Amino acid sequence: MRFSVNRDVFSEAVSFAVKLLPQRTTLPILSGVLIEATENGLTLSSFDYEVSAQTEISAQVDEPGTILVSGRLLADIASRLPNAPVQFTTNENRIVVSCGSANFTLLSMPVEEYPSIPQISGETGLVPGEDFAAAVAQVAVAASRDDVTPVITGVQLEVTDNRLSLVATDRYRVAVREIDWDNGDNTAPESLVALVPARTLQEVGKTFGHSSTISVAFTSKDDRELIAFTADKKTVTSLLIKGSFPPVRRLFPDSSENYAVINTAELIEAVRRVSLVLEREAALRFTFTIDGLTMEAVGSEQAQASEAIDALLTGDDIVLSLKPQFLIDGLTAVRSEYVRFSFTKSENTNKPGPMLITSQSSKDQPGADSFKYLLQPNLLLR
């Protein structure tokens, strides 16, 4: 095999292919990137039996062929090559990479032992790239990082008519966002549901966020349910998580007459300052009154901190305790100048119910997006 390719194009393609590879694997073969050279150009692929990435780029191919090479090593090399065309040639089980005055010789991996890359044809629907990336970034932060319960380490995608909902929870908080969904010419069923690993979805959002549209395809092959995302000659497929996602939508209140509106950036900075004295996992006390919001923290070695900021309260005064990082995650995801805290009641009259965070474009005008972040207070005080 022999080909020549633009350095920047090749480096970007390798980086994409290795991005979703596992950091550690019991099968070294799965750490490789498959490069197929044909008269149409290059196809670079990676696959670990759960997630695959594939991209096509242009290249001058003198001798077609297929090689498998260590992905992360190739990515490191490609990112540091001088500004010149990259030449690839093979000699038995060795791969020679030349670029300007730089030369590398790499050992090839056995192509015949590499698993077949999932191929998914057609599409189920289309989503706007920028909106999808924003929605993933807002929602995925609420997914659990505890692999003991795999079902909540994912983001649930729910298609109904012309809307796509993204939902995530780690039991302590729930995040939901809706965006447009285009069925195209497909006579799709009334609803579709897919539970996608949050880490995979986050990489898809980052990778395809600048694309005008992303093609999404749901498929089932040999008892393996897959989802595929395609844009700009790049495709990512992922095995879906099996199991029943908890019915978290019923936790959201229909309305609330008790709420506060606060400047988002001012609140984030204040929370970060006051929580400096807290020990890890400790809660921050919030007191909402007609005069504004007061935050109080009591840490180790009798360290204390407090701060008061402006807040426009409607309804009754309320006191609750929240984990600072969970709150900051929600505030950062809101992406609006102001934020609205809607307070709910629990069955126990002495304890507040979940608090709903939504965007607020001004002190008296709700935000335009559908993002909702539900946070359970007093978790650490029970």
Coordinates of C-alpha atoms in Angstrom, one line a residue:
M1 CA 0.0 0.0 0.0
R2 CA 1.2 3.5 -0.8
F3 CA -0.6 6.9 -0.5
S4 CA 0.0 10.6 0.1
V5 CA -2.3 12.8 2.1
N6 CA -2.6 16.4 3.4
R7 CA -1.1 16.5 6.9
D8 CA -3.9 18.6 8.6
V9 CA -6.7 16.6 7.0
F10 CA -5.0 13.3 8.0
S11 CA -4.3 14.5 11.6
E12 CA -7.9 15.6 12.1
A13 CA -9.2 12.3 10.7
V14 CA -7.0 10.2 13.0
S15 CA -7.9 12.3 16.0
F16 CA -11.6 11.7 15.3
A17 CA -11.1 8.0 14.8
V18 CA -9.2 7.5 18.2
K19 CA -11.4 9.9 20.3
L20 CA -13.8 7.2 21.3
L21 CA -11.3 4.4 21.8
P22 CA -11.1 3.1 25.4
Q23 CA -8.1 4.2 27.4
R24 CA -7.4 0.7 28.4
T25 CA -8.5 -2.6 26.7
T26 CA -8.0 -6.2 27.4
L27 CA -7.8 -6.8 23.6
P28 CA -4.8 -4.8 22.2
I29 CA -6.2 -5.2 18.7
L30 CA -9.1 -2.9 19.6
S31 CA -6.6 0.0 20.2
G32 CA -5.9 0.1 16.5
V33 CA -7.1 2.3 13.7
L34 CA -8.0 0.6 10.4
I35 CA -6.9 2.6 7.3
E36 CA -8.4 1.5 4.0
A37 CA -6.9 3.1 0.8
T38 CA -8.9 2.8 -2.4
E39 CA -9.1 4.8 -5.6
N40 CA -11.7 7.0 -3.9
G41 CA -9.4 8.0 -1.0
L42 CA -8.9 6.9 2.6
T43 CA -11.4 5.5 5.1
L44 CA -10.2 5.5 8.8
S45 CA -12.2 3.4 11.3
S46 CA -12.1 2.3 14.9
F47 CA -14.3 -0.1 16.8
D48 CA -14.3 -1.6 20.3
Y49 CA -17.5 -3.7 19.9
E50 CA -19.5 -1.0 21.6
V51 CA -18.7 2.2 19.8
S52 CA -17.3 2.8 16.3
A53 CA -16.0 5.9 14.4
Q54 CA -15.5 6.1 10.7
T55 CA -14.5 9.0 8.4
E56 CA -13.6 9.4 4.7
I57 CA -10.9 11.8 3.4
S58 CA -9.3 12.6 0.1
A59 CA -5.8 11.2 -0.7
Q60 CA -3.6 10.3 -3.6
V61 CA -3.5 6.5 -3.6
D62 CA -0.8 4.9 -5.7
E63 CA -1.3 1.4 -4.3
P64 CA -4.6 0.4 -2.6
G65 CA -4.6 -1.7 0.6
T66 CA -5.6 -2.0 4.2
I67 CA -3.5 -1.6 7.3
L68 CA -4.2 -1.6 11.1
V69 CA -2.0 0.5 13.3
S70 CA -1.9 1.7 16.9
G71 CA -4.4 4.5 17.1
R72 CA -3.1 6.7 19.8
L73 CA 0.5 6.4 18.7
L74 CA -0.5 7.4 15.1
A75 CA -2.6 10.3 16.5
D76 CA 0.4 11.6 18.5
I77 CA 2.6 11.3 15.5
A78 CA 0.2 12.9 13.1
S79 CA -0.4 15.9 15.4
R80 CA 3.3 16.7 15.5
L81 CA 4.4 16.2 11.9
P82 CA 6.0 19.1 10.0
N83 CA 3.9 21.1 7.5
A84 CA 4.3 18.9 4.5
P85 CA 2.4 16.1 2.7
V86 CA 2.4 12.8 4.6
Q87 CA 3.6 9.7 2.7
F88 CA 2.6 6.2 3.8
T89 CA 4.2 3.0 2.4
T90 CA 4.1 -0.6 3.7
N91 CA 6.9 -3.2 3.7
E92 CA 5.6 -6.6 4.9
N93 CA 4.5 -6.0 8.5
R94 CA 6.0 -2.5 8.8
I95 CA 4.5 0.9 8.0
V96 CA 6.7 3.8 7.0
V97 CA 5.4 7.3 7.6
S98 CA 7.4 10.1 6.0
C99 CA 6.7 13.9 6.2
G100 CA 9.3 16.4 5.3
S101 CA 12.4 15.5 7.2
A102 CA 10.5 13.3 9.7
N103 CA 10.4 9.5 9.3
F104 CA 8.6 6.9 11.4
T105 CA 8.5 3.1 11.1
L106 CA 5.5 1.5 12.8
L107 CA 4.6 -2.1 13.3
S108 CA 1.3 -3.1 11.7
M109 CA -1.3 -5.1 13.5
P110 CA -3.1 -8.2 12.0
V111 CA -6.0 -6.8 10.0
E112 CA -7.6 -10.2 9.8
E113 CA -8.2 -10.3 13.5
Y114 CA -10.0 -6.9 13.6
P115 CA -13.8 -7.0 14.0
S116 CA -16.1 -5.8 11.2
I117 CA -17.1 -2.2 11.5
P118 CA -20.9 -1.8 11.9
Q119 CA -22.5 -0.5 8.7
I120 CA -25.8 1.3 9.0
S121 CA -27.7 2.5 5.9
G122 CA -30.4 5.0 5.7
E123 CA -31.5 7.5 8.3
T124 CA -34.4 7.8 10.8
G125 CA -34.3 11.5 11.1
L126 CA -32.3 14.8 11.1
V127 CA -31.4 17.2 13.9
P128 CA -29.8 20.7 13.7
G129 CA -26.1 20.2 14.6
E130 CA -25.7 23.3 16.8
D131 CA -28.9 22.7 18.8
F132 CA -28.1 19.0 19.3
A133 CA -24.6 19.8 20.6
A134 CA -26.0 22.5 23.0
A135 CA -28.7 20.1 24.2
V136 CA -26.2 17.3 24.9
A137 CA -23.9 19.6 26.8
Q138 CA -26.8 20.8 28.9
V139 CA -28.3 17.4 29.7
A140 CA -25.3 14.9 29.9
V141 CA -23.9 16.6 33.0
A142 CA -26.7 15.0 35.0
A143 CA -26.0 11.5 33.9
S144 CA -24.5 9.1 36.5
R145 CA -20.8 8.3 36.5
D146 CA -21.4 5.1 38.6
D147 CA -21.1 2.0 36.4
V148 CA -22.9 0.0 39.1
T149 CA -26.2 1.1 37.6
P150 CA -25.5 1.3 33.8
V151 CA -29.1 2.4 32.9
I152 CA -28.5 5.9 34.4
T153 CA -25.1 6.4 32.9
G154 CA -26.8 7.1 29.6
V155 CA -28.9 9.9 28.1
Q156 CA -32.3 8.8 26.9
L157 CA -33.3 10.1 23.5
E158 CA -37.1 10.2 22.9
V159 CA -38.6 11.0 19.5
T160 CA -42.2 12.1 19.4
D161 CA -43.6 13.6 16.1
N162 CA -41.2 16.5 15.3
R163 CA -39.5 16.8 18.7
L164 CA -36.4 15.0 20.1
S165 CA -36.1 15.0 23.9
L166 CA -32.9 14.3 25.8
V167 CA -33.2 13.2 29.4
A168 CA -30.5 12.3 32.0
T169 CA -30.5 11.6 35.7
D170 CA -28.2 10.3 38.5
R171 CA -31.0 10.0 41.0
Y172 CA -30.2 13.3 42.6
R173 CA -31.0 15.6 39.7
V174 CA -32.7 15.4 36.3
A175 CA -32.0 17.4 33.2
V176 CA -34.3 17.6 30.1
R177 CA -34.1 19.5 26.8
E178 CA -36.1 19.3 23.6
I179 CA -35.0 20.2 20.1
D180 CA -36.5 20.0 16.6
W181 CA -36.6 16.5 14.9
D182 CA -37.1 16.1 11.2
N183 CA -38.5 12.8 10.1
G184 CA -37.7 13.6 6.5
D185 CA -39.4 11.3 4.0
N186 CA -39.6 8.5 6.5
T187 CA -42.8 7.1 7.8
A188 CA -41.4 6.7 11.2
P189 CA -43.3 5.2 14.1
E190 CA -45.1 7.7 16.5
S191 CA -42.3 7.4 19.0
L192 CA -38.7 6.1 19.3
V193 CA -36.6 5.6 22.4
A194 CA -32.8 5.1 22.6
L195 CA -30.6 5.0 25.7
V196 CA -27.1 6.2 24.6
P197 CA -24.0 6.2 26.8
A198 CA -23.5 9.8 28.0
R199 CA -19.7 9.8 27.2
T200 CA -20.3 8.7 23.6
L201 CA -23.1 11.3 23.1
Q202 CA -20.9 14.1 24.5
E203 CA -18.2 13.3 21.9
V204 CA -20.8 13.2 19.2
G205 CA -22.0 16.6 20.3
K206 CA -18.5 18.1 20.3
T207 CA -17.6 16.5 17.0
F208 CA -20.7 17.4 15.0
G209 CA -21.7 20.6 16.7
H210 CA -20.6 22.8 13.8
S211 CA -22.4 20.7 11.2
S212 CA -25.6 22.1 9.8
T213 CA -27.5 18.9 10.3
I214 CA -26.8 15.5 11.8
S215 CA -28.4 12.3 10.4
V216 CA -29.5 9.9 13.1
A217 CA -30.4 6.3 12.4
F218 CA -31.8 3.6 14.8
T219 CA -31.3 0.0 13.9
S220 CA -31.4 -3.5 15.4
K221 CA -29.1 -6.3 14.1
D222 CA -28.6 -9.7 15.7
D223 CA -30.1 -8.6 19.0
R224 CA -27.8 -5.6 19.0
E225 CA -29.6 -2.3 19.1
L226 CA -27.5 0.5 17.6
I227 CA -27.7 4.2 16.9
A228 CA -25.7 6.0 14.3
F229 CA -24.8 9.7 13.9
T230 CA -23.5 11.0 10.6
A231 CA -22.4 14.4 9.3
D232 CA -19.6 15.7 7.0
K233 CA -18.4 12.2 6.0
K234 CA -18.0 11.1 9.6
T235 CA -20.1 8.4 11.3
V236 CA -20.3 7.3 15.0
T237 CA -22.2 4.2 16.0
S238 CA -23.0 3.2 19.5
L239 CA -24.5 0.1 21.1
L240 CA -27.5 1.2 23.2
I241 CA -27.8 0.6 26.9
K242 CA -30.3 -2.1 27.7
G243 CA -32.7 -1.6 30.6
S244 CA -35.6 0.6 31.7
F245 CA -34.8 4.3 32.2
P246 CA -36.5 5.6 35.4
P247 CA -39.8 7.5 34.9
V248 CA -38.3 10.9 35.9
R249 CA -40.6 13.1 33.9
R250 CA -43.4 12.7 36.6
L251 CA -41.1 14.5 39.1
F252 CA -41.4 17.8 37.3
P253 CA -44.0 20.2 38.7
D254 CA -46.7 21.5 36.3
S255 CA -46.4 24.9 37.8
S256 CA -45.1 26.8 40.8
E257 CA -46.3 30.0 42.5
N258 CA -43.2 30.2 44.6
Y259 CA -40.0 31.1 42.7
A260 CA -37.0 33.4 42.6
V261 CA -35.2 35.0 39.7
I262 CA -31.4 35.7 40.0
N263 CA -28.6 36.9 37.8
T264 CA -26.9 33.6 36.7
A265 CA -23.2 34.8 36.5
E266 CA -23.5 36.6 39.8
L267 CA -24.9 33.5 41.5
I268 CA -22.3 31.2 40.1
E269 CA -19.4 33.4 41.4
A270 CA -21.0 33.7 44.8
V271 CA -21.6 30.0 45.2
R272 CA -18.0 29.3 44.2
R273 CA -16.7 31.8 46.8
V274 CA -18.8 30.7 49.7
S275 CA -18.3 27.0 49.1
L276 CA -14.5 27.4 49.4
V277 CA -14.7 26.7 53.2
L278 CA -16.9 23.6 52.7
E279 CA -15.6 20.1 53.1
R280 CA -16.2 17.7 50.2
E281 CA -19.8 16.6 49.8
A282 CA -21.0 19.2 52.3
A283 CA -24.1 21.3 51.5
L284 CA -24.5 25.0 51.2
R285 CA -27.4 26.7 52.9
F286 CA -29.6 29.0 50.8
T287 CA -32.1 31.4 52.4
F288 CA -34.6 33.2 50.0
T289 CA -36.5 36.2 51.4
I290 CA -38.1 39.3 50.0
D291 CA -34.7 41.0 50.7
G292 CA -32.8 38.6 48.4
L293 CA -30.7 35.5 48.7
T294 CA -28.2 34.7 51.5
M295 CA -25.7 31.8 51.2
E296 CA -24.0 30.3 54.3
A297 CA -21.3 27.7 54.7
V298 CA -19.8 26.1 57.7
G299 CA -16.6 24.2 57.1
S300 CA -13.9 22.4 59.0
E301 CA -11.8 24.0 61.7
Q302 CA -14.7 26.4 62.3
A303 CA -14.2 28.2 59.0
Q304 CA -17.4 30.0 57.9
A305 CA -18.5 32.1 54.9
S306 CA -21.6 33.9 53.9
E307 CA -22.7 36.2 51.1
A308 CA -25.9 38.0 50.1
I309 CA -27.0 38.8 46.5
D310 CA -30.0 40.2 44.8
A311 CA -32.9 37.9 44.1
L312 CA -36.5 38.7 43.1
L313 CA -38.7 36.3 45.2
T314 CA -42.3 35.6 44.4
G315 CA -44.2 33.7 47.1
D316 CA -43.1 32.5 50.5
D317 CA -39.6 32.7 52.1
I318 CA -37.8 29.4 51.8
V319 CA -34.6 27.8 53.3
L320 CA -32.9 24.8 51.7
S321 CA -29.5 23.1 51.4
L322 CA -27.9 22.2 48.1
K323 CA -24.7 20.6 46.9
P324 CA -22.7 23.4 45.3
Q325 CA -21.3 21.5 42.4
F326 CA -24.7 20.1 41.4
L327 CA -26.1 23.6 41.5
I328 CA -23.2 25.0 39.4
D329 CA -23.7 22.3 36.8
G330 CA -27.3 23.3 36.4
L331 CA -26.5 27.1 36.4
T332 CA -23.8 26.6 33.8
A333 CA -26.1 24.6 31.6
V334 CA -28.8 27.3 31.7
R335 CA -26.9 29.6 29.3
S336 CA -29.1 32.7 30.0
E337 CA -28.5 36.0 31.8
Y338 CA -31.0 35.2 34.5
V339 CA -32.1 31.9 36.1
R340 CA -35.4 31.0 37.7
F341 CA -35.6 28.7 40.7
S342 CA -39.1 27.3 41.1
F343 CA -39.7 25.8 44.5
T344 CA -42.0 22.8 45.2
K345 CA -43.4 21.2 48.3
S346 CA -42.8 17.6 49.5
E347 CA -45.0 15.3 51.5
N348 CA -43.1 16.3 54.6
T349 CA -44.1 19.9 55.3
N350 CA -40.8 20.5 57.1
K351 CA -38.7 19.8 54.0
P352 CA -38.9 21.5 50.6
G353 CA -39.4 19.4 47.5
P354 CA -37.3 19.3 44.4
M355 CA -36.2 22.7 43.0
L356 CA -36.6 23.4 39.3
I357 CA -34.0 25.5 37.4
T358 CA -35.0 27.0 34.1
S359 CA -33.6 29.8 31.9
Q360 CA -34.8 33.4 32.3
S361 CA -33.9 36.0 29.6
S362 CA -34.7 38.9 31.9
K363 CA -36.1 39.5 35.4
D364 CA -39.6 39.1 34.2
Q365 CA -39.3 37.1 30.9
P366 CA -38.8 33.3 30.8
G367 CA -36.1 31.9 28.5
A368 CA -36.8 30.7 25.0
D369 CA -35.4 27.2 25.3
S370 CA -37.0 24.1 26.9
F371 CA -34.1 23.2 29.2
K372 CA -35.2 22.0 32.7
Y373 CA -32.9 21.0 35.6
L374 CA -34.5 19.4 38.6
L375 CA -32.4 19.3 41.8
Q376 CA -33.3 17.5 45.0
P377 CA -32.4 19.6 48.1
N378 CA -31.1 18.5 51.5
L379 CA -29.8 15.2 50.1
L380 CA -26.9 15.2 52.5
L381 CA -28.8 16.2 55.6
R382 CA -31.2 13.2 55.7

